[in-house]
C-alpha positions as a printed NumPy array, in Angstrom:
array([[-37.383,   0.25 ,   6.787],
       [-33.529,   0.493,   7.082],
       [-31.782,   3.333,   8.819],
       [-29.673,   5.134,   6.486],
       [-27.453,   6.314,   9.713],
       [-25.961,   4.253,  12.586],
       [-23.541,   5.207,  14.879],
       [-21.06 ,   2.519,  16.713],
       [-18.317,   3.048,  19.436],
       [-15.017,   1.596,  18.887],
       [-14.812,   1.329,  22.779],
       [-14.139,  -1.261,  24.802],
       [-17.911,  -0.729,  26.2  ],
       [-19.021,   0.574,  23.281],
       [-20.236,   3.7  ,  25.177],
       [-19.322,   7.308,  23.805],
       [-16.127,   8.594,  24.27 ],
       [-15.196,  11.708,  26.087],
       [-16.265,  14.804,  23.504],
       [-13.506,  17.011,  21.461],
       [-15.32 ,  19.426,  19.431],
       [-13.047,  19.96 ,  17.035],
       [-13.308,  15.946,  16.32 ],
       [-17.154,  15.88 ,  16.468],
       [-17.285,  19.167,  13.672],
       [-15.489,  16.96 ,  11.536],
       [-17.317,  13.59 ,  11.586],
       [-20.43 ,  15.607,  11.559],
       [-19.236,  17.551,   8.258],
       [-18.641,  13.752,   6.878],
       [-21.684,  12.623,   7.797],
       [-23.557,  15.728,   6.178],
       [-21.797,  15.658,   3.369],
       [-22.057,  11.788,   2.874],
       [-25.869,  11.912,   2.985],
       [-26.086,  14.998,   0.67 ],
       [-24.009,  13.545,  -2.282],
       [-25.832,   9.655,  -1.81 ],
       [-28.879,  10.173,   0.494],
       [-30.553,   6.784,  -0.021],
       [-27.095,   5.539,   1.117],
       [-26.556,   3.405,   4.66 ],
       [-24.13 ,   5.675,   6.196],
       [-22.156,   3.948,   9.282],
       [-20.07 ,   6.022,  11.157],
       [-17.616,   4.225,  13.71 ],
       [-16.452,   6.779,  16.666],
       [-12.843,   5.965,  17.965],
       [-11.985,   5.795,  21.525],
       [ -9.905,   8.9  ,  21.205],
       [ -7.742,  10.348,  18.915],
       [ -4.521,   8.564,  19.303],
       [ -3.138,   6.487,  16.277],
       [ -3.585,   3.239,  17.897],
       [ -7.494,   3.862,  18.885],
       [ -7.92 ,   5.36 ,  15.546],
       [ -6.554,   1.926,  13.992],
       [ -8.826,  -0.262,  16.124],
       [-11.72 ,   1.764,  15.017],
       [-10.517,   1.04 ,  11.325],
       [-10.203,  -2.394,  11.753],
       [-14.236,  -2.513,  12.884],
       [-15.631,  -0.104,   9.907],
       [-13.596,  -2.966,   7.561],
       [-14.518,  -5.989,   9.285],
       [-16.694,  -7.265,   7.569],
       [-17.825,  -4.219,   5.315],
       [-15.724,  -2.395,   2.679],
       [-16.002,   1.481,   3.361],
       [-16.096,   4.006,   0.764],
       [-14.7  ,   6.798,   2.955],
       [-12.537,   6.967,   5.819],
       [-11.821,  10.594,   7.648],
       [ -9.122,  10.884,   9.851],
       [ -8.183,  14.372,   9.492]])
């Protein structure tokens, strides 16, 4: 059976980044609203290593390579 929900860390040791809870409320929203509309959907949600514009980019880069996402949240 395939997981419809995998996490990845765009870290350089792919471990969790420090938490912001104002971040986390948001990709969580995503998430939760991404399985609601399409629940037999594969949802893959790639965590930056911190907010900055470059980190957010590098994360980008990962959910695109090779997949084509449907949604991207940055906001």
């Amino acid at each position: 059976m395939q997981r419809c929900f995998t996490k990845i860390y765009a870290t350089p040791d792919e471990r969790p980044s420090p938490p912001d809870a104002l971040w986390a409320l948001e990709s969580s929203l995503d998430v939760q609203w991404a399985h609601a509309i399409a629940p037999n959907a594969r949802i893959v949600l790639v965590e930056a290593a911190s907010s900055s514009l470059d980190d957010r980019k590098s994360a980008i880069a990962l959910a695109t390579t090779p997949a084509r996402p449907v949604q991207a949240s940055s906001s």
